[in-house]
PDB file of C-alpha atoms in Angstrom:
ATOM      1  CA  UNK A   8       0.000   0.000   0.000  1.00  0.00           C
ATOM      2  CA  UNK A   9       1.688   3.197  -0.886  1.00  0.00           C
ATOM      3  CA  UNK A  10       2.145   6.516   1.141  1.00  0.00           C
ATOM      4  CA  UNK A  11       4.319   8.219   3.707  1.00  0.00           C
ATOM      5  CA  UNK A  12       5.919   7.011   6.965  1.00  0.00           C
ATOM      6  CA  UNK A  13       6.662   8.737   9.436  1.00  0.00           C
ATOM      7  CA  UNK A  14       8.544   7.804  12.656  1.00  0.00           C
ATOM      8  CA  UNK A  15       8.421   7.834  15.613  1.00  0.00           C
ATOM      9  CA  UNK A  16       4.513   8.775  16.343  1.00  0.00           C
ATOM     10  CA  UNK A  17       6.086  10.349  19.609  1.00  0.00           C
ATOM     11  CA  UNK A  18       9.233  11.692  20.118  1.00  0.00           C
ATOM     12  CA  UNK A  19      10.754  13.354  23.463  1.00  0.00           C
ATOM     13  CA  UNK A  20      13.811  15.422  23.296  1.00  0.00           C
ATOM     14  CA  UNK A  21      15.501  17.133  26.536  1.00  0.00           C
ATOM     15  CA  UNK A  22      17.016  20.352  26.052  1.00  0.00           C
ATOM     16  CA  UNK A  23      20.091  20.447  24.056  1.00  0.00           C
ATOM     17  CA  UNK A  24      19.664  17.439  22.036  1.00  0.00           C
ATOM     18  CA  UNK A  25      19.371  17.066  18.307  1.00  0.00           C
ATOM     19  CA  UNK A  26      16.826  14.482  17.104  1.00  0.00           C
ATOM     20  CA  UNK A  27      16.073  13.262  13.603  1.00  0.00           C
ATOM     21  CA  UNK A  28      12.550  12.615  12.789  1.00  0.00           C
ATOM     22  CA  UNK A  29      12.140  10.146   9.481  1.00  0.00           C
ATOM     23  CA  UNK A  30       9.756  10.439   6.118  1.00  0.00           C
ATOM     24  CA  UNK A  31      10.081   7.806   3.894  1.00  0.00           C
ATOM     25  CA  UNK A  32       7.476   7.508   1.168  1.00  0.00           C
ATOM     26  CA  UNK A  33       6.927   4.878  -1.595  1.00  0.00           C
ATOM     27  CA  UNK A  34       4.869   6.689  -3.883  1.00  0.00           C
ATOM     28  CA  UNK A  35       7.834   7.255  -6.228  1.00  0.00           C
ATOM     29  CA  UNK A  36       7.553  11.204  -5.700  1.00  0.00           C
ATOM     30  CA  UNK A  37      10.092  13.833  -6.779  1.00  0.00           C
ATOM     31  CA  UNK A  38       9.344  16.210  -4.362  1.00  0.00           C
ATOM     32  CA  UNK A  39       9.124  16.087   0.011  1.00  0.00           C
ATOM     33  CA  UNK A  40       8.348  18.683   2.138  1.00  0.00           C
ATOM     34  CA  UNK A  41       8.562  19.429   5.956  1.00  0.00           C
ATOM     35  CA  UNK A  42       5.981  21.257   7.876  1.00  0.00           C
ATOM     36  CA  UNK A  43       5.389  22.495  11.323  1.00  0.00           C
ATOM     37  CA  UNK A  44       2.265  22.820  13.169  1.00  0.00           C
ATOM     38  CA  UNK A  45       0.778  24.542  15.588  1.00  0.00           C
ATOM     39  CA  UNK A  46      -2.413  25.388  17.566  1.00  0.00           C
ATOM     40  CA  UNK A  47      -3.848  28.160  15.492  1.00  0.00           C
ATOM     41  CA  UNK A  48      -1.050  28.620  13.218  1.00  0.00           C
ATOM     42  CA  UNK A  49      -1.878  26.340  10.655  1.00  0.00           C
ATOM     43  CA  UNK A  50       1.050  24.666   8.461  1.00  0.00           C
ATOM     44  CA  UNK A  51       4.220  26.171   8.326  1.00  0.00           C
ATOM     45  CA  UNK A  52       6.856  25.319   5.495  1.00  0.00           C
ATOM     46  CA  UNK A  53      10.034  24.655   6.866  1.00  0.00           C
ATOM     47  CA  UNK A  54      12.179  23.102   3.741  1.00  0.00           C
ATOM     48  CA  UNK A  55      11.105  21.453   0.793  1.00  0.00           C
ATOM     49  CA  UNK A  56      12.958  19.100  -1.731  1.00  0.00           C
ATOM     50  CA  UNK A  57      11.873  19.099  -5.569  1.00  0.00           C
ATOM     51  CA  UNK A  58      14.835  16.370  -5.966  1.00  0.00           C
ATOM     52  CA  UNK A  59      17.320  14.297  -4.706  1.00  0.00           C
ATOM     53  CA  UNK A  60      20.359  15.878  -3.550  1.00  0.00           C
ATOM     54  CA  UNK A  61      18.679  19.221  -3.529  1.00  0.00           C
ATOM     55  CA  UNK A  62      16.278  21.245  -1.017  1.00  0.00           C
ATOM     56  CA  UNK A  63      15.682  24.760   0.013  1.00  0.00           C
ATOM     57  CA  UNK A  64      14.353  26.741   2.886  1.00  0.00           C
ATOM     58  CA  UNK A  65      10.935  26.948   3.779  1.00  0.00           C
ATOM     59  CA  UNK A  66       9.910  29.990   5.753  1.00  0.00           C
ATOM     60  CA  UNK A  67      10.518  28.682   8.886  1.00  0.00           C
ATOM     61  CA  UNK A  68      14.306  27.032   8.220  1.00  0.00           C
ATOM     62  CA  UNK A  69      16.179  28.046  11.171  1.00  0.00           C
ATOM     63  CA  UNK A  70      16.789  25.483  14.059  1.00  0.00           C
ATOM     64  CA  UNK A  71      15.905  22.543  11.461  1.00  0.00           C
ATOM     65  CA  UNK A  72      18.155  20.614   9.173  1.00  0.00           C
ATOM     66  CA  UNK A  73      17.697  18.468   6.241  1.00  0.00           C
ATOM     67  CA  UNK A  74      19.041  15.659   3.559  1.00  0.00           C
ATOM     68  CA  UNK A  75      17.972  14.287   0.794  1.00  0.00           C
ATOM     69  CA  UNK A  76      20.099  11.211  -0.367  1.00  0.00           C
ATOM     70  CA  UNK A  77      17.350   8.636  -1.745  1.00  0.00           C
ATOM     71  CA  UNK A  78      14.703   9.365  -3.322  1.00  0.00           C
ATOM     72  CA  UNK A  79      12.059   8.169  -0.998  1.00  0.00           C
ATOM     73  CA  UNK A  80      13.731   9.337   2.455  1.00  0.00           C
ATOM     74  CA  UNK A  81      13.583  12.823   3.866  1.00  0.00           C
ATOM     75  CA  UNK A  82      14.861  13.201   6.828  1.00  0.00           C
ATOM     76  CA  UNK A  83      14.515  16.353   9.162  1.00  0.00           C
ATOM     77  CA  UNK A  84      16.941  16.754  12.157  1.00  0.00           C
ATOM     78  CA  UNK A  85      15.835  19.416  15.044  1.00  0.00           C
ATOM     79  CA  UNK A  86      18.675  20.887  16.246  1.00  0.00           C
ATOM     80  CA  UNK A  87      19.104  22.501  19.650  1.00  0.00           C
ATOM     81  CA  UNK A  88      18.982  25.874  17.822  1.00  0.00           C
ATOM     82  CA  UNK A  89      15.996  25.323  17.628  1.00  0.00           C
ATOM     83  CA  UNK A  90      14.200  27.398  20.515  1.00  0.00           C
ATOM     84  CA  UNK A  91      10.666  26.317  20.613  1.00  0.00           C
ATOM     85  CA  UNK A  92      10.851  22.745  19.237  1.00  0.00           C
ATOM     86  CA  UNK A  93       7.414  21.332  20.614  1.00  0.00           C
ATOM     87  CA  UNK A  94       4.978  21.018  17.746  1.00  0.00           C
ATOM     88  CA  UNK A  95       3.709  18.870  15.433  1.00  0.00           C
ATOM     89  CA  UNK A  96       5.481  18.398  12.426  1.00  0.00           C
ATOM     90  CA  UNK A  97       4.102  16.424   9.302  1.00  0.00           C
ATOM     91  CA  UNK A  98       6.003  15.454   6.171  1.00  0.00           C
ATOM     92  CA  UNK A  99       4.482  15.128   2.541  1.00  0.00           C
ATOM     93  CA  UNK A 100       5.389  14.547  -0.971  1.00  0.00           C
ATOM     94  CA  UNK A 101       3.997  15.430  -4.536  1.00  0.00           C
ATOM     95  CA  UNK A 102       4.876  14.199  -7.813  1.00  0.00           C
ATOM     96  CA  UNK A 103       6.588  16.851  -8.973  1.00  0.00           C
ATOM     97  CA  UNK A 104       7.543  17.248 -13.007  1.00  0.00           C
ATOM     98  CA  UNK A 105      11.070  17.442 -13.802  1.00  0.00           C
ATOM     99  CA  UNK A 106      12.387  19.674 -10.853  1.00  0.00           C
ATOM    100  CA  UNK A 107       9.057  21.311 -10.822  1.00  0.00           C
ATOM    101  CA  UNK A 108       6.729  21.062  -8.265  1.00  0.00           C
ATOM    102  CA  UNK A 109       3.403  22.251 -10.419  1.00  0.00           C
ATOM    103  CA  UNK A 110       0.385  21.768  -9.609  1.00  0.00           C
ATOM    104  CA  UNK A 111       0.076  18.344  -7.992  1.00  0.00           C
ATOM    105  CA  UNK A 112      -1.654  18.191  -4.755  1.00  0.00           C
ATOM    106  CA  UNK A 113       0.762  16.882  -1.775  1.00  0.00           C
ATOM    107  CA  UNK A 114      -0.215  13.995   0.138  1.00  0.00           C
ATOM    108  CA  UNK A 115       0.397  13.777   3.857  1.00  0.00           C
ATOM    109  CA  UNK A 116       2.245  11.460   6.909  1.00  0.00           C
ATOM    110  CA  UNK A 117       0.553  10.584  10.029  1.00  0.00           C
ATOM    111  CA  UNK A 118       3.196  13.141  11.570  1.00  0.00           C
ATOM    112  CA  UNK A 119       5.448  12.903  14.298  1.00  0.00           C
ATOM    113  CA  UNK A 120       4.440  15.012  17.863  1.00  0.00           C
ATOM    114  CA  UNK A 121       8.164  15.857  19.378  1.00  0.00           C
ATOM    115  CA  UNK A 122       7.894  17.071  23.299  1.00  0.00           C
ATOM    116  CA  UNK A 123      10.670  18.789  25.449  1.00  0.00           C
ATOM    117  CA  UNK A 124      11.458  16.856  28.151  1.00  0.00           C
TER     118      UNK A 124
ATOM    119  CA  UNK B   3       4.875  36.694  -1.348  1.00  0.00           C
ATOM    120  CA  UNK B   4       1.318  34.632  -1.546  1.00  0.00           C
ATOM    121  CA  UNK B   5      -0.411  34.058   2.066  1.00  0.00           C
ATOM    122  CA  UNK B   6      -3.844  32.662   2.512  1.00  0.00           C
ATOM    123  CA  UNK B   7      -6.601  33.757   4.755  1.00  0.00           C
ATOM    124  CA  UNK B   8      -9.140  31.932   6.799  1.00  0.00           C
ATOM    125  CA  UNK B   9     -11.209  33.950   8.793  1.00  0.00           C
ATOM    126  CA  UNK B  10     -13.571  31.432  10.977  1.00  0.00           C
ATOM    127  CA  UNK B  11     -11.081  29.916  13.278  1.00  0.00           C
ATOM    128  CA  UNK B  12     -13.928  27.690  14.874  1.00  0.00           C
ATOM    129  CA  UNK B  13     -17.142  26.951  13.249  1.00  0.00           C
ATOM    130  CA  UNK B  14     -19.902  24.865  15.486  1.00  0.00           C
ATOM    131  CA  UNK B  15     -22.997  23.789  13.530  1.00  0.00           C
ATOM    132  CA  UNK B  16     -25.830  21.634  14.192  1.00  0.00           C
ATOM    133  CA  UNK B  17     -26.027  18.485  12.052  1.00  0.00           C
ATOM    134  CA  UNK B  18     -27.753  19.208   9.066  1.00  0.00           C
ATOM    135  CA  UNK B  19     -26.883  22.795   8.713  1.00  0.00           C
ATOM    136  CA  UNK B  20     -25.565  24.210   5.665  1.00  0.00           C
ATOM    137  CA  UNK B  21     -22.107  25.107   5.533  1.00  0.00           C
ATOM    138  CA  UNK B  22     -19.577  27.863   3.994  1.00  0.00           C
ATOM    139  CA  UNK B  23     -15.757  28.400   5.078  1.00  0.00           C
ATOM    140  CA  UNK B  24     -13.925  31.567   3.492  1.00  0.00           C
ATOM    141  CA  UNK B  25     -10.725  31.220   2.127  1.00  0.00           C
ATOM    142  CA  UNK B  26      -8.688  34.709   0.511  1.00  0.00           C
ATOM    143  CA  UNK B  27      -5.639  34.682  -0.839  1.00  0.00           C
ATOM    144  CA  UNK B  28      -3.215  37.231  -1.876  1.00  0.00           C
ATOM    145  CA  UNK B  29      -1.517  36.544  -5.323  1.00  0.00           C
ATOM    146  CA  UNK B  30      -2.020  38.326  -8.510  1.00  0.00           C
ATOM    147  CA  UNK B  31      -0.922  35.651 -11.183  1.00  0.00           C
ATOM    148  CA  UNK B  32      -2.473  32.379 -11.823  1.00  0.00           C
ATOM    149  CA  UNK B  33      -3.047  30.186  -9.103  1.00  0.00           C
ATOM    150  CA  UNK B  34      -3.741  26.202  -8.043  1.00  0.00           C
ATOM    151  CA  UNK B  35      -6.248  26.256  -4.993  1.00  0.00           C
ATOM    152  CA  UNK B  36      -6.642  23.405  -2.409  1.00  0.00           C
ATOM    153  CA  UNK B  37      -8.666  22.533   0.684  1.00  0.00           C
ATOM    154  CA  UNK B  38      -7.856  19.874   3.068  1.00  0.00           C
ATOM    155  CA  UNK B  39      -9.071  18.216   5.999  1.00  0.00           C
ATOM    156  CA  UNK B  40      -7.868  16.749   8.765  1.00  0.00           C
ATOM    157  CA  UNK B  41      -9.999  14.542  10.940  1.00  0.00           C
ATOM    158  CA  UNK B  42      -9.078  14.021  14.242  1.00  0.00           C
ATOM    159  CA  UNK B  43      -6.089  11.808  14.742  1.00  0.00           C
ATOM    160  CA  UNK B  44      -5.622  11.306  11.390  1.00  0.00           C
ATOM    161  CA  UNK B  45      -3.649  12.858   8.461  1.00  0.00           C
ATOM    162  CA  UNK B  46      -4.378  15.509   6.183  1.00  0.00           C
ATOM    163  CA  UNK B  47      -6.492  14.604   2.997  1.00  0.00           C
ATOM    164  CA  UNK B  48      -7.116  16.451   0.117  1.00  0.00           C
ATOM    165  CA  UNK B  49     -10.828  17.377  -0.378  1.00  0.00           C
ATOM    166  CA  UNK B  50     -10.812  19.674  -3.721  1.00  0.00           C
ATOM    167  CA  UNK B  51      -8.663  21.324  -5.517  1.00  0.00           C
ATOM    168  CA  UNK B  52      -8.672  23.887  -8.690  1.00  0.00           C
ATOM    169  CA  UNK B  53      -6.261  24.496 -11.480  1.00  0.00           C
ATOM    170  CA  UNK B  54      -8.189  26.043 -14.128  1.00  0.00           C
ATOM    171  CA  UNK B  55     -11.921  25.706 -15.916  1.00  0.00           C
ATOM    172  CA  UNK B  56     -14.821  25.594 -14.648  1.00  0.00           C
ATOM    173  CA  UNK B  57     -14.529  27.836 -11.068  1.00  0.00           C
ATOM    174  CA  UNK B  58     -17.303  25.319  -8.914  1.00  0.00           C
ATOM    175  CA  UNK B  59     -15.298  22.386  -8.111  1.00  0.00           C
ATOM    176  CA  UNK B  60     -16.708  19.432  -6.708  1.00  0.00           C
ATOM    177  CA  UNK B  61     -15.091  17.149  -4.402  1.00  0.00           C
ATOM    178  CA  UNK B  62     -15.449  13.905  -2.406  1.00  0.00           C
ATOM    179  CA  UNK B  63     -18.055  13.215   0.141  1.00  0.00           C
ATOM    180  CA  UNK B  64     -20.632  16.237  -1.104  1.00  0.00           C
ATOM    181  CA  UNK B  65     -17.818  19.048  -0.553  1.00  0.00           C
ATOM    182  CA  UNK B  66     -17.839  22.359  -3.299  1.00  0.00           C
ATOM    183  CA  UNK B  67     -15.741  25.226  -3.874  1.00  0.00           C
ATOM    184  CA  UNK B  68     -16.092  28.465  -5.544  1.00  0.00           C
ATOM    185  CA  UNK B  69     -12.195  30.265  -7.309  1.00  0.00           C
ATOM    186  CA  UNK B  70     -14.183  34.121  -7.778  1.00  0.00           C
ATOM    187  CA  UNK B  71     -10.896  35.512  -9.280  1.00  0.00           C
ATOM    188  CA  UNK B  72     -12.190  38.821  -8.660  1.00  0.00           C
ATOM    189  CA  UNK B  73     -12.411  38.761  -4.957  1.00  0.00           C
ATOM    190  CA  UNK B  74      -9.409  36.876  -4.716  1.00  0.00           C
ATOM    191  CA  UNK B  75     -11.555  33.922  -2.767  1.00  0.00           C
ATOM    192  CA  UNK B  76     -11.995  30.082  -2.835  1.00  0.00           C
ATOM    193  CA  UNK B  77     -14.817  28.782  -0.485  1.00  0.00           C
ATOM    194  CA  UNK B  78     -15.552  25.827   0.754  1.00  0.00           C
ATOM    195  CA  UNK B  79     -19.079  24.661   0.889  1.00  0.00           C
ATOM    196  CA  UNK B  80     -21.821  22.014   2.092  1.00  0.00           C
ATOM    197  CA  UNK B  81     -25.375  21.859   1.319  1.00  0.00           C
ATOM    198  CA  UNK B  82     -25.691  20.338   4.989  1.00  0.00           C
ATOM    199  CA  UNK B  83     -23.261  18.876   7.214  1.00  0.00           C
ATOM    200  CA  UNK B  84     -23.184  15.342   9.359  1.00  0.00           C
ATOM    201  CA  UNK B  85     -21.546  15.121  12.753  1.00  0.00           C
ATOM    202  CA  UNK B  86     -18.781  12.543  10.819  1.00  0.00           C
ATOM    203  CA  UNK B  87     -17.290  16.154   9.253  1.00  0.00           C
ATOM    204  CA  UNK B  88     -16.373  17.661  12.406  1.00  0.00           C
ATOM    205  CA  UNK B  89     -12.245  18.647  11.925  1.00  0.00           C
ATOM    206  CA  UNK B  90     -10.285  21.210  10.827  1.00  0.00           C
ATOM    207  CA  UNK B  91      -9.864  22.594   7.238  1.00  0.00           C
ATOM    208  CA  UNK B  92      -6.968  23.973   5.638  1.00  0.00           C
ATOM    209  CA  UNK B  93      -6.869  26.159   2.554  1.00  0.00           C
ATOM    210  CA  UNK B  94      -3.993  26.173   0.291  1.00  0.00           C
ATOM    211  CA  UNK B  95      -2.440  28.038  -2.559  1.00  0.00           C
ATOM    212  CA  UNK B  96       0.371  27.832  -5.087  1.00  0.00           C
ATOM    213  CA  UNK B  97       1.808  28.929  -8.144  1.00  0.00           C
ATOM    214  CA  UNK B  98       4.190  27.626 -10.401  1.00  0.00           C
ATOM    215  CA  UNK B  99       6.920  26.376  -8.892  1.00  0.00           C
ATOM    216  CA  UNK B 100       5.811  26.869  -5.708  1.00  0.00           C
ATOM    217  CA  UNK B 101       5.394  24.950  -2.356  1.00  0.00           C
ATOM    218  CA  UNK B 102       1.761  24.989  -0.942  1.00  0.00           C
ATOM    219  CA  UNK B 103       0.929  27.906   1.450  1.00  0.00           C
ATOM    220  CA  UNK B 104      -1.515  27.129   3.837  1.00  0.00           C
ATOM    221  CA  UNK B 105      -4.402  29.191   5.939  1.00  0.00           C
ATOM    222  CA  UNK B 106      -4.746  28.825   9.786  1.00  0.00           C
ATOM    223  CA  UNK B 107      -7.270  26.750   9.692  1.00  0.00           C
ATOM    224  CA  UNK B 108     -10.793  26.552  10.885  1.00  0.00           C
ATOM    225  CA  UNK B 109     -12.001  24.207  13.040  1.00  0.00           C
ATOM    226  CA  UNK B 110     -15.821  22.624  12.437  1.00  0.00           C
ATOM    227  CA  UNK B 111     -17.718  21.356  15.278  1.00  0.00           C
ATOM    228  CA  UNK B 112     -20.533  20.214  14.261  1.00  0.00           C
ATOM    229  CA  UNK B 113     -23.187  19.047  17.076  1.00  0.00           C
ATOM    230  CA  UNK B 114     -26.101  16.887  16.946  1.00  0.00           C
TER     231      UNK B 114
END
């Protein structure tokens, strides 16, 4: 059954500590994306792949870290710059069209809820 | 930049009710317009979406939108709601080779 993984479903982090948090999808998509949210806020971008090897800043970059080695992995890494880390943060992917990311609706992970300890 | 607008951050309805959620956005060129759900404890799903055509787009489980290019709006609509539709719905915009940019949200209650 295709779609995106995300893992852990829980994560707890005590101050200071960088954690990864894992995407993997199998839907053969170009492009991944990391979001952030929070009560009231919505979804906030914080980087985006449209292909392997490359990604760029979403609007809320700083604190975060990202690769993109395989095609189907995506991993994000909260770093301990990262001042306010407690949130929700959902990963998603879209087809994409030759480094483009178009007009192809993104489809969504279960998400992964990281808590300061 | 583009940046999307919802303006009902909670909605509570009684079942059967009809429904509207407003969704602006700020962007001048041509657009692709989304709205998503998210029930609880469960991921986001796409509802609708519009790329071009005809502007009243229908989408799954008796959910419509209406682009109105002139006011710059894409709302979300149901004839009359069920208590299964209570969650929160996200508007989202892009534009060529753009990520999405979503809305706030609004969260719908809806009570029997």
């Amino acid at each position: 059954d295709g779609g995106i993984t995300q893992s852990p479903k829980y994560l707890f982090r005590k101050e200071g500590q960088n954690v990864t948090l894992s995407c993997e999808q199998n839907l053969n998509h170009d492009a991944m994306y990391w979001y952030r949210q929070d009560p009231g806020q919505g979804l906030r971008l914080i980087y985006y792949s449209q292909i392997v090897n490359d990604f760029q800043k979403g609007d809320i970059a700083e604190g975060y870290s990202v690769s993109r080695e395989k095609k189907e992995s995506f991993p994000l890494t909260v770093t301990s710059a990262q001042k306010n880390p407690t949130a929700f943060y959902l990963c998603a992917s879209s087809i994409g069209n030759r480094g483009r990311l178009g007009n192809q609706p993104q489809h969504f992970g279960d998400g992964t809820r990281l808590s300061i300890l | 930049a583009q940046s999307v607008s919802q303006h009902n951050h909670h909605v509570i309805l009684s079942e059967a009710a009809s429904l509207e959620l407003g969704c602006n956005y700020s962007y001048g060129g041509t657009v692709n317009l989304f709205w998503y759900v998210q029930y609880p404890g469960q991921h986001l799903q796409l509802l609708l979406k519009y790329f071009s055509g005809d502007p009243l787009v229908k989408g799954i489980k008796g959910f419509e939108a209406e682009f109105i290019k002139s006011k710059f709006s894409f709302n979300l609509r149901k004839p009359s709601v069920q208590w299964s539709d209570t969650a929160e719905y996200f508007c989202a915009v892009n534009s060529g080779n753009t990520p999405l940019v979503f809305g706030k949200g609004t969260r719908l209650s809806v009570i029997a």
